[in-house]
Coordinates of C-alpha atoms in Angstrom, one line a residue:
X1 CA -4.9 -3.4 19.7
X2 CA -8.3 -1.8 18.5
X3 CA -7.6 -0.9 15.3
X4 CA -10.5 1.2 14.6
X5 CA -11.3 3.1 17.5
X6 CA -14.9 4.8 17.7
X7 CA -13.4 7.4 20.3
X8 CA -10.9 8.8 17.4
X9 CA -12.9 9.1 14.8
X10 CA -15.3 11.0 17.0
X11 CA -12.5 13.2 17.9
X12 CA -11.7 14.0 13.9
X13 CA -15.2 14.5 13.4
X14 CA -15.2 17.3 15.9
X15 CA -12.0 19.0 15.0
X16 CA -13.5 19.2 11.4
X17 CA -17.2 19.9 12.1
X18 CA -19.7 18.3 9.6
X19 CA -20.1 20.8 6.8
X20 CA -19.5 18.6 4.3
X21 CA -21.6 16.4 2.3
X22 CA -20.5 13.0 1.5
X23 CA -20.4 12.2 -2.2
X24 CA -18.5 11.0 -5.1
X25 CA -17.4 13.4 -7.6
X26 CA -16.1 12.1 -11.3
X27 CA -13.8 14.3 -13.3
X28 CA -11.1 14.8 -16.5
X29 CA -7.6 14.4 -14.5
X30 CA -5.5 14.4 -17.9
X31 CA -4.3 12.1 -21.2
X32 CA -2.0 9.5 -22.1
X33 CA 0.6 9.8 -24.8
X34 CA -2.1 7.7 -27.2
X35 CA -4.9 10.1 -26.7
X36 CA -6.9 8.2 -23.7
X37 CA -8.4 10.0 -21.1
X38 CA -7.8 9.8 -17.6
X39 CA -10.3 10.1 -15.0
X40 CA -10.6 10.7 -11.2
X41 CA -12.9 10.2 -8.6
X42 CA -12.8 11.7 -5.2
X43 CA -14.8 10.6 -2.5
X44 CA -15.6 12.7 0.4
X45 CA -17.5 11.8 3.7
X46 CA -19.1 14.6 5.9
X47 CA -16.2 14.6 8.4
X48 CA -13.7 16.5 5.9
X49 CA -11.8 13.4 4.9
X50 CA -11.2 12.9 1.3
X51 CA -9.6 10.3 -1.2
X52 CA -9.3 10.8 -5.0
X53 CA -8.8 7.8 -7.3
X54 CA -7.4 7.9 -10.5
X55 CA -8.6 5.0 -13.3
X56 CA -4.0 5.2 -14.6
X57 CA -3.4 2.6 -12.3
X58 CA -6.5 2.4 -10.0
X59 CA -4.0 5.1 -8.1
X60 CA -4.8 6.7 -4.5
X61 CA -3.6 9.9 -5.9
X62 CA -5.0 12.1 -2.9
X63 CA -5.5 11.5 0.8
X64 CA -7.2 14.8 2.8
X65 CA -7.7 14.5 6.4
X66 CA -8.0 17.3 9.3
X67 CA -5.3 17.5 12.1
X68 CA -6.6 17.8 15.7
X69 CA -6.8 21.5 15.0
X70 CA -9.3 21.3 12.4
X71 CA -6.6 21.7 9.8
X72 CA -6.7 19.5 6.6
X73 CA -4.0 18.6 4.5
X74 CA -2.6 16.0 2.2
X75 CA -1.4 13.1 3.4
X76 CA -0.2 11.2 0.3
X77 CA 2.9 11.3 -1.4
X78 CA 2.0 11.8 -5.2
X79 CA 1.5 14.4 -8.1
X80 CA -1.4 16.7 -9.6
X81 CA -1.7 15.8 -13.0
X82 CA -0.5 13.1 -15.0
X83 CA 2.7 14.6 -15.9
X84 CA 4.5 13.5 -13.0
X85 CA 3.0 9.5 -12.3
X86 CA 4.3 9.0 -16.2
X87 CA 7.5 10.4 -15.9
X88 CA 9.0 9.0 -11.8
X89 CA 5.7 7.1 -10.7
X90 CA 7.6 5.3 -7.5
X91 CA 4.3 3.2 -7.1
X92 CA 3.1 6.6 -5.4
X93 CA -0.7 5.5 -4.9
X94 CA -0.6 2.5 -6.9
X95 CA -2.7 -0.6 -7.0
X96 CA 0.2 -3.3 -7.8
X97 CA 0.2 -6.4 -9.4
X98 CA -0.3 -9.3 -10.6
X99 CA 2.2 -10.0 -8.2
X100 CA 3.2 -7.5 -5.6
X101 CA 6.8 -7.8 -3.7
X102 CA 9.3 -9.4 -4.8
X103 CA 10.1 -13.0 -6.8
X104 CA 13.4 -14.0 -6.9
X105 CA 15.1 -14.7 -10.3
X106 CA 11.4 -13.5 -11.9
X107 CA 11.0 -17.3 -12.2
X108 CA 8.4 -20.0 -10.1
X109 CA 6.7 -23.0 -11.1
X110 CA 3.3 -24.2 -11.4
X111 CA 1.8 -27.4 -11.9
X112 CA 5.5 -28.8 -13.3
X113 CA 5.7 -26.0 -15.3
X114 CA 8.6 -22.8 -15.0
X115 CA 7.3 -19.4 -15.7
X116 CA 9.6 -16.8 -16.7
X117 CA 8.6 -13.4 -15.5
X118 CA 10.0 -9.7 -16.5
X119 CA 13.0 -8.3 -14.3
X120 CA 12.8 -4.9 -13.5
X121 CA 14.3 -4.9 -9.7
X122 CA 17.7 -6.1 -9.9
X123 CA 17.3 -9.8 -10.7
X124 CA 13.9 -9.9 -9.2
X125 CA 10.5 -9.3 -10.7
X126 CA 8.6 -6.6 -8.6
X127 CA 5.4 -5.5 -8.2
X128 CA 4.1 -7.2 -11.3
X129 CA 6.8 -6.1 -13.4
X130 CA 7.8 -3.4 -16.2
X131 CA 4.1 -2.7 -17.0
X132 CA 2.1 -4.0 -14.1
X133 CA -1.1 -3.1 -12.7
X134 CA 0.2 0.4 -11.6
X135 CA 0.8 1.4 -15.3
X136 CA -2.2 0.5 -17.0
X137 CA -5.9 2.1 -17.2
X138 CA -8.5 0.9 -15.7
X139 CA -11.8 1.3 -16.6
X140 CA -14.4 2.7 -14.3
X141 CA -17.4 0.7 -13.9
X142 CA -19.4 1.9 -11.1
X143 CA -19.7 5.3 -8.7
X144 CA -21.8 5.6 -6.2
X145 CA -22.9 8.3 -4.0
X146 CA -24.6 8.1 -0.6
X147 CA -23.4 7.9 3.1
X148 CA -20.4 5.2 2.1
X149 CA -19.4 6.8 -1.4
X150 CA -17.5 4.2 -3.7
X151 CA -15.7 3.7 -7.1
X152 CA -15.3 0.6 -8.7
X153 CA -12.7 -0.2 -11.8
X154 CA -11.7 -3.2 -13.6
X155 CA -9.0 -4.2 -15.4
X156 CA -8.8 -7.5 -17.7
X157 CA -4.7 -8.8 -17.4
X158 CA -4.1 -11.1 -20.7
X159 CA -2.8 -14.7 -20.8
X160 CA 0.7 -14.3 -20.4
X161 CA 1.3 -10.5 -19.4
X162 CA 4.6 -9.6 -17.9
X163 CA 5.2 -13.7 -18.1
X164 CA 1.8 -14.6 -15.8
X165 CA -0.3 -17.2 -16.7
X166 CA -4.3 -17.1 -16.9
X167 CA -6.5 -14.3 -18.1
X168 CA -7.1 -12.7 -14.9
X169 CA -10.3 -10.2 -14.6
X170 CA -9.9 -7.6 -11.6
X171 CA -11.7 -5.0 -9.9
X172 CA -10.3 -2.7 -7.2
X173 CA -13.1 -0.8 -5.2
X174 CA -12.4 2.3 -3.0
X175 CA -15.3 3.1 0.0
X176 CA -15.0 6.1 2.2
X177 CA -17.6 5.7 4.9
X178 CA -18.7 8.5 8.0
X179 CA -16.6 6.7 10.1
X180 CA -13.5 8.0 8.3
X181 CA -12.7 4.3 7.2
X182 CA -11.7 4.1 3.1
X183 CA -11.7 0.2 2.7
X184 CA -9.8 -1.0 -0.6
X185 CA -11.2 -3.7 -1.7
X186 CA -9.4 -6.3 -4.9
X187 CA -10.5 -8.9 -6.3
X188 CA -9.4 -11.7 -9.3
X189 CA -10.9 -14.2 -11.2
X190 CA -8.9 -16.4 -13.5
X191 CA -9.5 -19.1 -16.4
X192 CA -6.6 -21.1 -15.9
X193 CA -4.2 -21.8 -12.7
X194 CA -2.2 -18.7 -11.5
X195 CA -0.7 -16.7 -9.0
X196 CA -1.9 -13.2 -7.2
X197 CA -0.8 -11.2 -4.7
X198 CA -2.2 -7.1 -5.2
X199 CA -1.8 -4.5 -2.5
X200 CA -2.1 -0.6 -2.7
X201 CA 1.4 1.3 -2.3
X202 CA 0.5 4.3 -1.4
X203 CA 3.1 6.6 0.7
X204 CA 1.9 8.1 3.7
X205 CA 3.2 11.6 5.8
X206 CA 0.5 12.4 8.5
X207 CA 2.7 16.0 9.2
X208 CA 1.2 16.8 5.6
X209 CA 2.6 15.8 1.9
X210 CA 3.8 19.6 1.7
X211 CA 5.2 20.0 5.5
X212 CA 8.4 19.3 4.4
X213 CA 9.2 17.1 7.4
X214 CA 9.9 13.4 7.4
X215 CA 8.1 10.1 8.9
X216 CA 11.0 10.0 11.4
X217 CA 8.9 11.1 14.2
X218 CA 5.7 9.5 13.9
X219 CA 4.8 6.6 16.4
X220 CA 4.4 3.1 15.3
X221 CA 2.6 0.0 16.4
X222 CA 3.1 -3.0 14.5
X223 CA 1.3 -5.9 16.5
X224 CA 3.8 -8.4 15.0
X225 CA 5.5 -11.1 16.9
X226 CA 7.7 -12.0 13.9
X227 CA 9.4 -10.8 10.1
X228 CA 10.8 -12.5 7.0
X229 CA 14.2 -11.9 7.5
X230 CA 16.2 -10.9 3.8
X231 CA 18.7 -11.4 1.7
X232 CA 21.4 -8.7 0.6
X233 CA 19.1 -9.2 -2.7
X234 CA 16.1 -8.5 -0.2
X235 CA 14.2 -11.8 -1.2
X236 CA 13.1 -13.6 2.4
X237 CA 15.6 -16.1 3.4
X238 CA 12.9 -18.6 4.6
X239 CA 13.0 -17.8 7.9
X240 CA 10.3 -16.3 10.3
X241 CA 12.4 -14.2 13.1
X242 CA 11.3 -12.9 16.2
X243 CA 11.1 -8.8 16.7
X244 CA 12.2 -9.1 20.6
X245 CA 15.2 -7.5 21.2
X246 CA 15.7 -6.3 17.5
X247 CA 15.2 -2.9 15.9
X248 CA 11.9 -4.0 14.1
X249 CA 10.1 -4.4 17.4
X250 CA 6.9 -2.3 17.3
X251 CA 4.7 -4.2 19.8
X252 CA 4.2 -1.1 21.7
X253 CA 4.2 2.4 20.4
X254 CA 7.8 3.2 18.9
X255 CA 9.0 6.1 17.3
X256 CA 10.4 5.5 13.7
X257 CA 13.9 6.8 13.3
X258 CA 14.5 6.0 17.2
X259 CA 16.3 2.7 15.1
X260 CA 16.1 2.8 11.1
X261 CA 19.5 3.8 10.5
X262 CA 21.0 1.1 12.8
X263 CA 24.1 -0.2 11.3
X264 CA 24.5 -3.1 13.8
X265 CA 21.8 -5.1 12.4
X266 CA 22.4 -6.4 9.2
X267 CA 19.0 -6.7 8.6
X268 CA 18.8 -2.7 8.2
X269 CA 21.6 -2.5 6.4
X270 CA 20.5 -4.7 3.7
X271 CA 17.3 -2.5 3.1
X272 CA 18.6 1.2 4.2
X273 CA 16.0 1.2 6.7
X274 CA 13.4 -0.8 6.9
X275 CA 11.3 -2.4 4.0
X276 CA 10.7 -5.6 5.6
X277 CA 7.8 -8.4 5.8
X278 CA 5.9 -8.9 9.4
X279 CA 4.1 -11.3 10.2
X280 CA 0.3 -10.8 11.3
X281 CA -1.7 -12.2 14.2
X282 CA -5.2 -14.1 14.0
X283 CA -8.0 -12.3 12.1
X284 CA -11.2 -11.0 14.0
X285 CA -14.8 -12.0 13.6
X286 CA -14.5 -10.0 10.1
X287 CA -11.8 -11.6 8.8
X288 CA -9.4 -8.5 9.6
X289 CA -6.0 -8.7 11.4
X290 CA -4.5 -5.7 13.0
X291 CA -1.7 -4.2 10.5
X292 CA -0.3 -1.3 12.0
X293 CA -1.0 2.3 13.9
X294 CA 1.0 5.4 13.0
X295 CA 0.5 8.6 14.8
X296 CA 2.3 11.8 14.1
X297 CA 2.4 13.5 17.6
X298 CA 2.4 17.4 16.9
X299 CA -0.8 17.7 14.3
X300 CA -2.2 14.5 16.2
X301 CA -3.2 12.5 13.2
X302 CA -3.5 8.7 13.2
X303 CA -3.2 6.3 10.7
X304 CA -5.2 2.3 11.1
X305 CA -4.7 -0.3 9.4
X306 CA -6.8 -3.4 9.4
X307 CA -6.4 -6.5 6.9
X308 CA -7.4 -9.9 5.5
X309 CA -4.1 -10.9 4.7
X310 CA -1.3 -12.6 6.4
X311 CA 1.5 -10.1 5.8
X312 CA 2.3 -6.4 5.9
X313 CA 5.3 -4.9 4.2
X314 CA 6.9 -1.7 6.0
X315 CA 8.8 0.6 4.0
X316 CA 10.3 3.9 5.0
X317 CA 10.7 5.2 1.7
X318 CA 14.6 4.3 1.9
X319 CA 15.2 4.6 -2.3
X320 CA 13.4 8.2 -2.5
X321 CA 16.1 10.1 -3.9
X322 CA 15.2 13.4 -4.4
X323 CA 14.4 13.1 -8.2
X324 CA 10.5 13.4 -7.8
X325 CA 9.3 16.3 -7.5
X326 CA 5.7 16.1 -5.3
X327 CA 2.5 17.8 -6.1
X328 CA 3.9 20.5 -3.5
X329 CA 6.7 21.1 -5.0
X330 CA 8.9 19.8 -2.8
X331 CA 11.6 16.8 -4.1
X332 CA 11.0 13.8 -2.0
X333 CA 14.0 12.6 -0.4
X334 CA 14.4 8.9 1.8
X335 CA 12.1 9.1 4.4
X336 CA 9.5 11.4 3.3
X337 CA 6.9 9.0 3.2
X338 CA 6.1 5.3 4.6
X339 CA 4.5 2.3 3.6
X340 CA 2.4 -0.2 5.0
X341 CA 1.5 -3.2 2.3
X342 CA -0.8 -5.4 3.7
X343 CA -0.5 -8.7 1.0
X344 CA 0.9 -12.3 1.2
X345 CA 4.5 -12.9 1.6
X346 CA 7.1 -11.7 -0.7
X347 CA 8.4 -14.5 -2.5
X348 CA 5.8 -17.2 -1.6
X349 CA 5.6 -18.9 -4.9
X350 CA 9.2 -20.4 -4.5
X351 CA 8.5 -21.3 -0.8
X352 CA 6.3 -23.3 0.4
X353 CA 6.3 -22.8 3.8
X354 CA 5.0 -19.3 3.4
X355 CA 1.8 -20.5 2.1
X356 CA 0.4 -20.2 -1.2
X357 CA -0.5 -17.7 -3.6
X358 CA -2.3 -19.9 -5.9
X359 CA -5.5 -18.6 -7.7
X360 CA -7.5 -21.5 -9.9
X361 CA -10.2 -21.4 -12.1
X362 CA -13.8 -21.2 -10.3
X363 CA -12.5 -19.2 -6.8
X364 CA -12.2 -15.8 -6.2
X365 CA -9.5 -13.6 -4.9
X366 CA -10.0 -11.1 -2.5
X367 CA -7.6 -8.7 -0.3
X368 CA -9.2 -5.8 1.9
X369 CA -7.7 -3.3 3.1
X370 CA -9.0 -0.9 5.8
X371 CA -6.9 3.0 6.6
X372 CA -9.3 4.4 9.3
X373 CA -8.2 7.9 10.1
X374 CA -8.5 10.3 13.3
X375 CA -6.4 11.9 15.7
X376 CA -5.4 12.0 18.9
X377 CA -5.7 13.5 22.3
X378 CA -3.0 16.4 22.6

């Protein structure tokens, strides 16, 4: 699967012309209840295609790209001002950690020693917990401008927040180069032994945020052979299943709702759709495995994905309940955005088998992640 095809982005850059100029742009996007300011930073390359980061949780707070008409629109679930990520945040955007997914009980060991985490999903700990990464500022360190315009912000996580060991230094750094690739890049250092796992969450509907359609229709390719089966608690069971003959089979090009509501496998059932761990092939020369492609087939926009790590979590947006309202003004209801989570597997920490997500003293951390955007051929 080529997972970043030259061919498409030529074709978005000639639907949306090269008037633009690519920069990074840095401007007030609101306060916090103590006083702080908030900050964006949109990006924009000369195709048209822009992203807007915002330093309250390193958040991907706006996605722009044009359709195969030309026509740009938003792409990414969230809200226009701070209002709305304080009061029903849904991870819409968000950089998540220390620990993204789910750990069962909020409890794992280390070196002999039991770590009690904060619940906040159930019995589980998710996405880091009560405060995680998604709910803190971050501070902005560098923006650059140029043909690849970035931002760069860093967050310190103390000894012992949300029940993690280690003062962990991060930084998260957004690129959006000419070939309509935005590469999010994290990365940890710690001072004693610990565990990380940080993906971005972000929500994704290539009819357009505001089109009022869902993510039923668009076209999936997972390049997966197998998933992490779950529990009714949707914590992995341990095993590694095969997608042949099973609705989470993506291999080829599949159309999303063609199976997400189907009641025969259990597997469904227990997570009202999918939101299920697959299992990636081998990496490239780069160091990049093949995630996913989504294409919506009537404005012709596609969707890459291309990480360095081993897992990707799918999620059709099955606990949207209508309660937030988008920056459109529309409530988003189940199925009115998906997500694609490239990360380690959920869980890992209390089995082995999966790997590890162990972080010491002296190494770095690092998870990249690359959304290159086009469109397709009508």
């Amino acid at each position: 699967m080529n997972i970043l095809p030259a061919a498409g982005a030529a074709a978005l850059a000639l639907a949306s012309g090269s008037a633009h100029a690519a920069e990074a742009k840095r401007a007030p996007f609101g306060t916090l209840a103590d006083g702080r300011a908030v900050e964006a930073v949109t990006l924009t390359n000369t195709h048209g295609v822009t992203a807007r980061i915002i330093n309250y949780g390193a958040i991907l707070q706006s996605v722009q790209t044009p359709d195969r008409a030309g026509k740009s629109a938003e792409i990414a679930l969230g809200y226009d001002s701070m209002d709305g990520y304080l009061k029903a945040p849904n991870y819409f955007g968000a950089t998540v950690g220390r620990y993204a997914n789910r750990i069962a009980g909020g409890k794992f060991s280390l070196d002999g020693k039991q770590y009690t985490l904060a619940l906040n999903n159930q019995t589980n700990a998710l996405h880091g917990g009560k405060v995680g990464f998604d709910k803190v500022l971050w501070r902005i360190v560098d923006v650059k401008n140029g043909p690849a315009p970035s931002v760069t912000l860093s967050y310190t996580s103390a000894d012992g927040e949300e029940g993690y060991p280690g003062k962990l230094d991060v930084t998260a750094t957004y690129t959006l180069d000419d070939s309509n690739a935005l590469t999010v890049e994290y990365k940890a250092k710690t001072d004693k032994p610990t565990i990380v796992n940080m993906t971005n969450h972000s929500f994704f509907n290539l009819n357009g945020e505001g089109s009022g359609k869902s993510i039923l229709t668009h076209v999936l390719t997972l390049p997966a052979e197998q998933f992490t089966p779950v529990s009714a608690a949707l914590i992995p069971t341990g095993e590694r299943r095969a997608v042949a003959n099973t609705p989470f089979d993506f291999r080829t090009p599949r159309v999303i709702g063609d199976r997400v509501r189907d009641g025969r496998d259990q597997q469904i059932v227990f997570g009202q759709g999918y939101d299920h761990n697959y299992i990636l092939g081998a990496a490239d020369a780069k160091g990049l495995r093949a995630a996913a492609r989504v294409e919506e087939p009537s404005t012709g926009r596609v969707l890459e994905i291309a990480t360095n790590q081993p897992g990707v979590q799918f999620y059709t947006g099955n606990f949207l309940d209508g309660t937030a309202i988008g920056r459109s003004g529309l409530a988003y209801r189940q199925s009115d955005g998906l997500a694609l989570e490239p990360q380690v597997f959920p869980d890992t920490p209390n089995q082995p088998a999966f790997g590890s997500a162990r972080l010491d003293p002296g190494q770095t951390y690092r998870s990249v992640i690359v959304y290159r955007f086009s469109t397709s051929a009508r």
